[in-house]
XYZ file of C-alpha atoms in Angstrom:
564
model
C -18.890 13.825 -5.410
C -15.743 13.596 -3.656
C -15.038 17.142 -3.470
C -18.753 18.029 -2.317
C -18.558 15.493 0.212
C -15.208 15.727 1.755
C -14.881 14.628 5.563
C -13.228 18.010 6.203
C -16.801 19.850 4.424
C -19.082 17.936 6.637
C -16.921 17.902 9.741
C -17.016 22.119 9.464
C -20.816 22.139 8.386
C -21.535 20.313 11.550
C -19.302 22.713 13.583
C -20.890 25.937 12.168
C -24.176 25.108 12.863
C -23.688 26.534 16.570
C -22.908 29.984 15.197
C -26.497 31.295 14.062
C -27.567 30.121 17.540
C -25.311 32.658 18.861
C -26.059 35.403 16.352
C -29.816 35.195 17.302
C -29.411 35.441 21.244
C -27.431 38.794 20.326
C -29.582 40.351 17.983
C -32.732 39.401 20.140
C -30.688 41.429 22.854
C -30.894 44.745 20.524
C -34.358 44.328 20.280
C -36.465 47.594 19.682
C -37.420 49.933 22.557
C -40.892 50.694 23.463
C -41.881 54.101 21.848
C -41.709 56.968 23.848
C -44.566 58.671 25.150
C -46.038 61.831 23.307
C -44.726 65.246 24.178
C -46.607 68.430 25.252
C -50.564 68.068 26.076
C -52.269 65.157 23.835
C -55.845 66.291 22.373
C -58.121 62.863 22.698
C -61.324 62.423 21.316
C -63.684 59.596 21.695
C -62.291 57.905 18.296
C -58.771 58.794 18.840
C -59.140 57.481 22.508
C -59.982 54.545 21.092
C -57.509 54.773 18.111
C -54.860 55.143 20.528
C -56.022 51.802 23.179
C -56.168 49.554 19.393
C -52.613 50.641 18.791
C -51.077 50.768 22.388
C -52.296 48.902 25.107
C -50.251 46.184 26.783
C -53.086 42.955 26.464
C -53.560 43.900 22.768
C -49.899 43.501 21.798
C -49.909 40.353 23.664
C -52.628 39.133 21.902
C -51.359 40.343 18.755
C -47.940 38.481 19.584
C -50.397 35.151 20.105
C -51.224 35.944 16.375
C -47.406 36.378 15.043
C -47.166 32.359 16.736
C -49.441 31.244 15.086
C -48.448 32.550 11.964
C -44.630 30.935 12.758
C -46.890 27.777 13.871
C -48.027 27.554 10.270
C -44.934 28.088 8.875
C -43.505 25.176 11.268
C -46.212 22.968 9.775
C -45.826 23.387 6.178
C -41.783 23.036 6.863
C -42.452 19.270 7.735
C -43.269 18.712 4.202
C -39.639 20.098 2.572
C -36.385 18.823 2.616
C -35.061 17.875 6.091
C -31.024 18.237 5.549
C -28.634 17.125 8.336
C -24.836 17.260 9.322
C -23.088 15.436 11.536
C -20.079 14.727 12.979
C -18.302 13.063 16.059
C -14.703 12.335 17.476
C -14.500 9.732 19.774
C -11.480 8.710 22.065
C -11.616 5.315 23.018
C -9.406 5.422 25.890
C -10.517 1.737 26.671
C -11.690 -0.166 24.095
C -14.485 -2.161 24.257
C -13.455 -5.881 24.217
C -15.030 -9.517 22.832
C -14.799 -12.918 23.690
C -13.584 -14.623 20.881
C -12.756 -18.315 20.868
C -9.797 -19.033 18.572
C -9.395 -23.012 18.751
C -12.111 -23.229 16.328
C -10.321 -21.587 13.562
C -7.015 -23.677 14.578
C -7.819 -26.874 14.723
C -5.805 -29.632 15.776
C -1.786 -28.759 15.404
C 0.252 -30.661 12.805
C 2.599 -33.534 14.361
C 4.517 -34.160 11.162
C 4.655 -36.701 8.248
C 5.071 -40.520 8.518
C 6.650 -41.567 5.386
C 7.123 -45.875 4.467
C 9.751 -47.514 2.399
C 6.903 -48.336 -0.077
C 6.524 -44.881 -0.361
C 10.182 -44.068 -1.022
C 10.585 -46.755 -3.910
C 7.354 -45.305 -5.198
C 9.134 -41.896 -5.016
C 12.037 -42.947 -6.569
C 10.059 -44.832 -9.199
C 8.870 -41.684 -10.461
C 5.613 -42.003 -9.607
C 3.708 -39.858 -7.271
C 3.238 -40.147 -3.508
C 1.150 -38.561 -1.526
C 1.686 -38.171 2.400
C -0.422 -38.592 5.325
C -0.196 -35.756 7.472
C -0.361 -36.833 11.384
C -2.396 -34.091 13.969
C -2.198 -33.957 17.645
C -4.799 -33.359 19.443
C -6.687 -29.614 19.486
C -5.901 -27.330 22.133
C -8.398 -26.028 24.121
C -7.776 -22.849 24.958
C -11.456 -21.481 25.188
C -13.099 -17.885 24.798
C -9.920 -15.427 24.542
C -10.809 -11.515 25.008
C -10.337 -9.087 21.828
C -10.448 -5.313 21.102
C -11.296 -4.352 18.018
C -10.786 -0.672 16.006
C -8.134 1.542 17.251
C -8.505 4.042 20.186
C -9.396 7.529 18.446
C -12.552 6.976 15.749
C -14.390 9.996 13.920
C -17.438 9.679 11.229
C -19.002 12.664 10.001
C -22.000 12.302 7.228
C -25.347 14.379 6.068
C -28.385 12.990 5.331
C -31.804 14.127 3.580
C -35.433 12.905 4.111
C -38.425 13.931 1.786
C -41.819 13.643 3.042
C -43.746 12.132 -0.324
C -46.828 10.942 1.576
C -48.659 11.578 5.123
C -52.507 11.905 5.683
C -52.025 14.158 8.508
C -49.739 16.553 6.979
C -52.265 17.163 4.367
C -54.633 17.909 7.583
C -52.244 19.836 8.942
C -52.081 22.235 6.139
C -55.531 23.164 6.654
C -55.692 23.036 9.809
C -52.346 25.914 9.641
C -55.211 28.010 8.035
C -57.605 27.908 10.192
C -55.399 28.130 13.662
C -54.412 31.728 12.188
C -57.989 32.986 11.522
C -58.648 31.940 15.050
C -55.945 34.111 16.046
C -57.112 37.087 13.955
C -60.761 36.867 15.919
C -59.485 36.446 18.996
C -57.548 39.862 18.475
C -60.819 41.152 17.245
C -62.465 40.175 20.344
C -59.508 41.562 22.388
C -60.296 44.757 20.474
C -63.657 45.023 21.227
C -63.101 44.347 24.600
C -60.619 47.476 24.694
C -63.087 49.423 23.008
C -65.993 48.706 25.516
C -63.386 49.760 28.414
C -62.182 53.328 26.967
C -65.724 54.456 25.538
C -66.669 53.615 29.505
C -63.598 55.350 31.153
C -63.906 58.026 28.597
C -67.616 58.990 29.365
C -66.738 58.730 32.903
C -64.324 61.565 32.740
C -67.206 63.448 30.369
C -69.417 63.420 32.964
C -66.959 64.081 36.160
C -65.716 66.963 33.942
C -68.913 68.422 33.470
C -70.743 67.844 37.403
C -67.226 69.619 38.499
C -68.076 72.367 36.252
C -70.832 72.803 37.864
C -70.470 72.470 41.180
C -68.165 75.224 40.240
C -70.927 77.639 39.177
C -73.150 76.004 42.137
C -70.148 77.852 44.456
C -70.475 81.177 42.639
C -74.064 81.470 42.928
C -74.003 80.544 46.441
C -71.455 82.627 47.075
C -73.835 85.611 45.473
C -76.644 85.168 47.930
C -74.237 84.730 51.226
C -72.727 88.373 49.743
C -76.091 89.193 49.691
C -77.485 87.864 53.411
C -74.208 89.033 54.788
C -75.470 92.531 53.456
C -79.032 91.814 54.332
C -77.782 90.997 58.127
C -75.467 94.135 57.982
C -78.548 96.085 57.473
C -80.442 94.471 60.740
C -82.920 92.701 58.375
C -81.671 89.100 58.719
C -80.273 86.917 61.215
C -76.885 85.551 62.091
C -78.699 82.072 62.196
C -79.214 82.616 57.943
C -75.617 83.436 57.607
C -74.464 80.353 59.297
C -77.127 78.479 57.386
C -75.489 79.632 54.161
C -72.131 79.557 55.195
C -72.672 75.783 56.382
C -74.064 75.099 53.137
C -71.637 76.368 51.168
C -68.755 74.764 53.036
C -70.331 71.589 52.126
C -70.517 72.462 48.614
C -66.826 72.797 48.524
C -65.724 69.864 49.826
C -68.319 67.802 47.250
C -66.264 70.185 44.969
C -62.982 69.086 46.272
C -64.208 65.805 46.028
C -65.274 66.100 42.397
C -62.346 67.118 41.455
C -59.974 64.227 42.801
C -62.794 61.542 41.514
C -62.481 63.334 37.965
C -58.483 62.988 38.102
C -59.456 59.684 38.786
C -61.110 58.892 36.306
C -58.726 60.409 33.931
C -56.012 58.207 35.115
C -58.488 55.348 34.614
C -58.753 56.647 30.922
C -55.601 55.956 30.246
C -54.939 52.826 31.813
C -57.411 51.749 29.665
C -55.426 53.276 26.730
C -52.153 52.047 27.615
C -51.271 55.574 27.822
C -48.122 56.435 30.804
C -49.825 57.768 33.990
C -47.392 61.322 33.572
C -48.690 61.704 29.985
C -51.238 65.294 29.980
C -54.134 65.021 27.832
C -57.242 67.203 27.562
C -60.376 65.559 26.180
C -61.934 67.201 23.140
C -65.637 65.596 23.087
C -68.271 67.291 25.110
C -70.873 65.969 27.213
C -73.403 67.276 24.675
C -72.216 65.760 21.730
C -71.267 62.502 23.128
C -75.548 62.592 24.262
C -77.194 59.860 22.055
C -80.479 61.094 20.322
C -82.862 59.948 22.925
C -86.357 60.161 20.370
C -84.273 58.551 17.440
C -82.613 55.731 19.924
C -86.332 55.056 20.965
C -87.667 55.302 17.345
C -84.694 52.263 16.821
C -85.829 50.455 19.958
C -89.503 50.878 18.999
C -90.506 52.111 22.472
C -92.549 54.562 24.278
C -91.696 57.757 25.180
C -91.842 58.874 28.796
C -93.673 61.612 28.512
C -96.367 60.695 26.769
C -96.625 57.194 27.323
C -97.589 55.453 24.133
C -95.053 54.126 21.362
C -92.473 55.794 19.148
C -95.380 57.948 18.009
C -97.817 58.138 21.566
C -100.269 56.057 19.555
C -98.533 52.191 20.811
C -98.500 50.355 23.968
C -95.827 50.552 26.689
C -93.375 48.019 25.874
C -94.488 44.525 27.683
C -97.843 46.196 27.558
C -100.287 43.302 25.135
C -102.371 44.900 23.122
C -105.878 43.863 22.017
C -106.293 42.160 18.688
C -109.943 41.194 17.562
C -110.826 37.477 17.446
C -107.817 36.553 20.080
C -108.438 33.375 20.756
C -105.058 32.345 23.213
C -104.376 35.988 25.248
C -101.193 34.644 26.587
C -99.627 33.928 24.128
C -100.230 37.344 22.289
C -98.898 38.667 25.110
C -95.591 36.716 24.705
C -95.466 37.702 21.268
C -96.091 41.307 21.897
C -93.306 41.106 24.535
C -90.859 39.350 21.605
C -91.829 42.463 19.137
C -91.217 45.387 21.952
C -87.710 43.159 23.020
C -86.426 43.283 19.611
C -87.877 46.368 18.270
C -90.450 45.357 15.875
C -88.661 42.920 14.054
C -88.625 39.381 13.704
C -87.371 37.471 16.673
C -85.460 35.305 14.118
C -84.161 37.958 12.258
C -82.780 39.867 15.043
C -81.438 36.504 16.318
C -79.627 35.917 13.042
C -78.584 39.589 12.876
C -76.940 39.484 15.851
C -75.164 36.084 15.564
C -73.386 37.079 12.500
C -72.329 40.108 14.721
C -70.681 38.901 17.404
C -67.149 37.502 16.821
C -67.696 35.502 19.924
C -70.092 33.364 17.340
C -67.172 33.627 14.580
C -64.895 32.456 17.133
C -66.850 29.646 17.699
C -67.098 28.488 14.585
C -63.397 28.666 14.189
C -63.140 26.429 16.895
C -65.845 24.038 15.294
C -64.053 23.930 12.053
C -60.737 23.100 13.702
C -62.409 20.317 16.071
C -63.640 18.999 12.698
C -59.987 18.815 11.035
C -58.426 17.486 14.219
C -61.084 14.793 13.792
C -59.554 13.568 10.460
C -55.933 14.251 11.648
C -57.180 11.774 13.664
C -57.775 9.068 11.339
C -55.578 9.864 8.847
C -52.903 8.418 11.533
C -53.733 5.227 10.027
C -52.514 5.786 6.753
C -49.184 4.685 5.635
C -46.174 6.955 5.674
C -43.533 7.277 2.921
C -40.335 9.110 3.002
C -37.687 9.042 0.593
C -34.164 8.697 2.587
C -30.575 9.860 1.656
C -27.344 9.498 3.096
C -23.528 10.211 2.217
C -20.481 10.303 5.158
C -17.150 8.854 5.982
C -16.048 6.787 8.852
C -12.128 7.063 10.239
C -10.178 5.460 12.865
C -6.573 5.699 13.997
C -4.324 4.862 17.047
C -3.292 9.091 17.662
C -5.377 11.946 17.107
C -3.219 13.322 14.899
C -3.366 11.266 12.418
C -7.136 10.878 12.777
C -7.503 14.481 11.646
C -5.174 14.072 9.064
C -7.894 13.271 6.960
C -5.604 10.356 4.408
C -7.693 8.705 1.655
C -7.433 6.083 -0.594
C -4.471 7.467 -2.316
C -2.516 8.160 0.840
C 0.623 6.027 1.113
C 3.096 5.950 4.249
C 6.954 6.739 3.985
C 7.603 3.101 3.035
C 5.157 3.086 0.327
C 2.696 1.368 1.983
C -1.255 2.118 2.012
C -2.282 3.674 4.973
C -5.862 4.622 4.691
C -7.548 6.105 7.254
C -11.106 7.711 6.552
C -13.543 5.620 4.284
C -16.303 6.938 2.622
C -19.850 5.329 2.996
C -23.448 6.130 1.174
C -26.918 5.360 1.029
C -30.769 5.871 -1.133
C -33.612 4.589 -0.034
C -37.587 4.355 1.119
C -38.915 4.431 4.179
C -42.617 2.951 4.461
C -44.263 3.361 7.696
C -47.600 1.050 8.165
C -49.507 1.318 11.647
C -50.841 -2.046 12.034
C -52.059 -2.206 15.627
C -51.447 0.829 18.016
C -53.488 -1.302 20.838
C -56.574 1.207 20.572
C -55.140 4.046 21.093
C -56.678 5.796 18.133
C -59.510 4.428 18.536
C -60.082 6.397 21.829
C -58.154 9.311 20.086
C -61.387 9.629 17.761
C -63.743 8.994 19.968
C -62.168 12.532 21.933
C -61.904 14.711 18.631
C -66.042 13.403 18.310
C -66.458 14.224 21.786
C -65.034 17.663 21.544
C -66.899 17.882 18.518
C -70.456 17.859 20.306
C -69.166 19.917 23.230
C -68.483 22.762 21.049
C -72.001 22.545 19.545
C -73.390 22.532 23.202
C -71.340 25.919 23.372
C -73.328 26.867 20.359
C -76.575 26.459 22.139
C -75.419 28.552 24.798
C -73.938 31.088 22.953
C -76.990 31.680 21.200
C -78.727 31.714 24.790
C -76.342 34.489 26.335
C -76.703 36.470 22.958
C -79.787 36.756 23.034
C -80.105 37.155 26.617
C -77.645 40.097 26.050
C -79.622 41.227 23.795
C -82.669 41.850 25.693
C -81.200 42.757 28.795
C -79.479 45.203 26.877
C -82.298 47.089 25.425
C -84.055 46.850 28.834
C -81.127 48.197 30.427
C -80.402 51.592 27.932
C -84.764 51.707 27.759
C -84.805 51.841 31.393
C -82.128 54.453 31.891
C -83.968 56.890 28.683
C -86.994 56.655 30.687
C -85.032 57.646 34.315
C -82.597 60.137 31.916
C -86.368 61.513 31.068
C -87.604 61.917 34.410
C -84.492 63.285 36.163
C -84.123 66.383 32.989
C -87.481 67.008 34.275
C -86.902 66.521 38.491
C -83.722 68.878 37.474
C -86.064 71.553 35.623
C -88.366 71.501 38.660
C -85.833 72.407 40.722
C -84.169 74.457 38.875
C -87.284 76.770 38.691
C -87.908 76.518 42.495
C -84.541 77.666 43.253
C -84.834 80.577 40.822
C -88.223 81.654 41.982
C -87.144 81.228 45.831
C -84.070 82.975 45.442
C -86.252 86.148 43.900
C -88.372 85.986 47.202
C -86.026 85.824 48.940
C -84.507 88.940 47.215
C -87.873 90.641 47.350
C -88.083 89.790 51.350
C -91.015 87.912 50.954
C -89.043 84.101 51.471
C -86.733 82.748 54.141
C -83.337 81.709 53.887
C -84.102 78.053 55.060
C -86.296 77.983 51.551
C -83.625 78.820 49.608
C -81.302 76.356 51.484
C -83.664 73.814 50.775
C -84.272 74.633 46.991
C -80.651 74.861 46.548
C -80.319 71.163 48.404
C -82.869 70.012 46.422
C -81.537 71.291 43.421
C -77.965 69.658 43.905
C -79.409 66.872 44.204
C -81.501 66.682 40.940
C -78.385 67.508 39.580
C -75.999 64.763 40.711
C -79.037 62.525 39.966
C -79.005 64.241 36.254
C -75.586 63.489 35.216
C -75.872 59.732 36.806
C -78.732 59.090 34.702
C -76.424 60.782 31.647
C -73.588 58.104 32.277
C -75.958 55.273 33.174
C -77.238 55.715 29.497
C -74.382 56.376 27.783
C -72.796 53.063 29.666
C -76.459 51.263 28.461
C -75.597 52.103 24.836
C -72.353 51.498 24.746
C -73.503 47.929 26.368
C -76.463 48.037 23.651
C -73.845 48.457 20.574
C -71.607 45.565 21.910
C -74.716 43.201 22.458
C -75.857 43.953 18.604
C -71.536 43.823 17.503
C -72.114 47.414 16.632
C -69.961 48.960 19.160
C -66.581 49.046 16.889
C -68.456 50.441 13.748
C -70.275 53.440 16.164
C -66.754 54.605 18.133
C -65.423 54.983 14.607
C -68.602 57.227 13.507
């Protein structure tokens, strides 16, 4: 024991423990850099878009580093329940040593005057037989309370202890508790994730459709450009005005700046696509998906919604009611309420109301979240409690104490064995140890847990108010979602057709025109008209592709269809 323990072990144990300290502030100096970005033109599609945000973007890793803590958060917990080892040492110079009042005539006593001895007791003496004298005392001093220092002016001690938790309600708690703080973390990185994904589906549809409107404003320009050739000609020839020249020529000035225009709102929204992704402003990329593939089927969406078609105006199969729409049963006896059930069966597309309520609970990691939270409100309720249960630790201790008028000698470290020059013990450091149990009872805490309950059961039922709603705003969601992505079918529907229309009136004016039988302000106006249907076309594209990408996240499908 004395060579495990020796002051010089502990006093260097103690000492070292600064060094890690300054290992770690170097190493977390040499940290890794950020990865560079990718080089030469990066192909993106809609997955990989997404692929890319998941892996790279800024308030992901963040929320990814909020799951590392509390992974080290349960490690911290389950550390209170192993060995807790400590070293210590300290050097103290008692330059002026602390001093006592100490009153010395009351060890004294009175002072010894002498002997008074008789002639009785001198014959006795001499008569062999024993005498025995009277001693004779003055009267005690009184030289009251007299200051004292006591130890010598440099003291050291250096010692380690140990403490073992055996038994602590809460840490049991806490264990489970450790559990269930780091599956909180995991969902809210899920959430954080489909959050992400809502945000680069949006931006990347965006660009889609700005890509595709530029495209053809583009071929709007060309075939403009064809019939001012061709009324340039036509006025060359005497057989049109300069007034239909201008008209064009105004016209198609216009056309290029809404082309100019298109183009800087589709770099725009580029640039937006990768902010989204996390991806450096500088980096090229060229987006793979097309407009027509990233179209959703609009008959087998409605066949999924269970709504009518457009066109024809009845159900999935132009035989139903208009969503909203009640429809007759024989022998109705309450018509309202029919109606409100009719309304529940188009909202959730022929299914239960319960079922589709149930479905998309279990979706939603905002519900898992919340139950998360509910289980953890439930342990901190018994963490709660358990603080009135004992506490037992089993205690250690082993050290030496040293004193010694110069430094020197202090560190000279002499033990029991150490003698001086004249042979002479001269003992400086003393050794010292120490088992034991420490019991800790709460007894009376003056209500303080009691109110600390009465919180974890308050934040109890607040959290199952958030359930109620939760289950309000999903299902809100819900509907308004398939409203929202019905609605914009049914304008997607109308405007294909508007855009049809005026594509055919532009074609057939243009050919009277050719023929000389139509003006030029008729084909101005077709061709107005016609840009028009257009822009309204490709709105109506992003408005539903926005709608279903709002549908999939109100259902918690929108993860599991990017990935398709």
């Amino acid at each position: 024991m004395k060579k495990l323990f020796s002051p010089k072990l502990l006093l260097l144990a103690a000492l070292a423990g600064v060094a890690p300290t300054a290992l770690r502030a170097q190493s977390a100096q040499g940290a890794l850099p950020a990865a560079p970005p990718a080089a030469g033109v990066m192909a993106l599609s809609l997955p990989q878009a997404v692929s890319y945000a998941v892996q790279n973007k800024s308030t992901l890793l963040a929320t990814r580093l909020a799951e590392q803590t509390a992974r080290a958060r349960v490690g911290e917990i389950k550390s209170a329940g192993l060995p807790q080892v400590n070293v210590g040492a300290n050097v103290a110079d008692n330059f002026k040593l602390q001093k006592s009042l100490v009153d010395f005539s009351r060890f004294g006593g009175a002072p010894l005057q002498g002997t008074k001895l008789t002639a009785q007791d001198i014959a006795a003496a001499q008569a062999g037989t024993a005498v025995t004298l009277s001693p004779a005392y003055g009267e005690a001093p009184q030289t009251g309370p007299t200051p004292l220092a006591f130890g010598l002016q440099y003291a050291g001690s250096t010692s380690a202890s140990v403490s073992q938790l055996l038994f602590d309600g809460s840490y049991l708690i806490g264990l489970k508790a450790a559990k269930v703080y780091e599956q909180l973390a995991q969902r809210q990185t899920q959430q954080a994730e489909i959050d992400v994904v809502e945000q680069v589906s949006k931006a990347y549809y965006s660009t889609l459709v700005a890509r595709s409107r530029l495209a053809l404003l583009g071929r709007n320009v060309q075939r403009l450009d064809t019939v001012l050739n061709q009324t340039r000609k036509i006025f060359k020839a005497g057989f049109a005005e300069k007034l239909d020249v201008d008209r064009l020529q105004v016209q198609r000035n216009n056309l290029v700046v809404e082309q100019q225009k298109a183009q800087r709102l589709t770099e725009l929204s580029l640039a937006l696509l990768k902010f989204q992704m996390g991806l450096p402003q500088q980096q090229p990329v060229v987006l793979t998906d097309s407009l027509g593939a990233a179209l959703v089927d609009a008959g087998a969406l409605r066949k999924r919604l269970g709504v009518a078609n457009f066109n024809t105006g009845g159900g999935v199969a132009g035989t139903s009611a208009l969503p909203g729409q009640p429809t007759a049963t024989p022998g109705q006896e309450n018509a309202a309420e029919q109606t409100r059930l009719d309304q529940q069966a188009a909202l959730s597309g022929g299914r239960a109301p319960q079922a589709v309520a149930a479905g998309n609970y279990n979706n939603r990691v905002e519900f898992s979240v919340l139950e998360t939270q509910q289980a953890l409100a439930g342990l901190d309720l018994r963490n709660r409690r358990a603080s009135a249960y004992p506490r037992l630790l089993l205690t250690g201790a082993y050290g030496f104490t040293g004193s010694d008028p110069r430094l020197g000698g202090l560190l000279e470290f002499r033990g029991p064995n150490s003698r001086s020059s004249r042979g002479f013990l001269n003992q400086n450091w003393f050794g010292f140890g120490n088992v034991g149990l420490t019991l800790q009872v709460p007894v009376f805490d003056g209500f303080r847990r009691k109110y600390q309950v009465q919180q974890g059961r308050l934040a109890q039922q607040t959290i199952e108010q958030g359930f109620n709603t939760l289950r309000q705003s999903i299902d809100l969601q819900d509907a308004q979602s398939r409203t929202t992505l019905v609605n914009a079918l049914d304008v997607l529907d109308n405007q294909k057709a508007n855009l049809d229309l005026a594509a055919d009136v532009a074609r057939v004016t243009r050919i009277k025109f050719n023929a000389g039988v139509g003006s030029n302000l008729e084909v101005i106006t077709a061709e107005t008209e016609l840009r028009a249907a257009q822009t309204n076309y490709y709105g109506a594209i992003y408005d539903v592709l926005v709608a279903k990408v709002d549908r999939d996240k109100a259902t918690g499908e929108l993860y599991n269809q990017v990935k398709k």
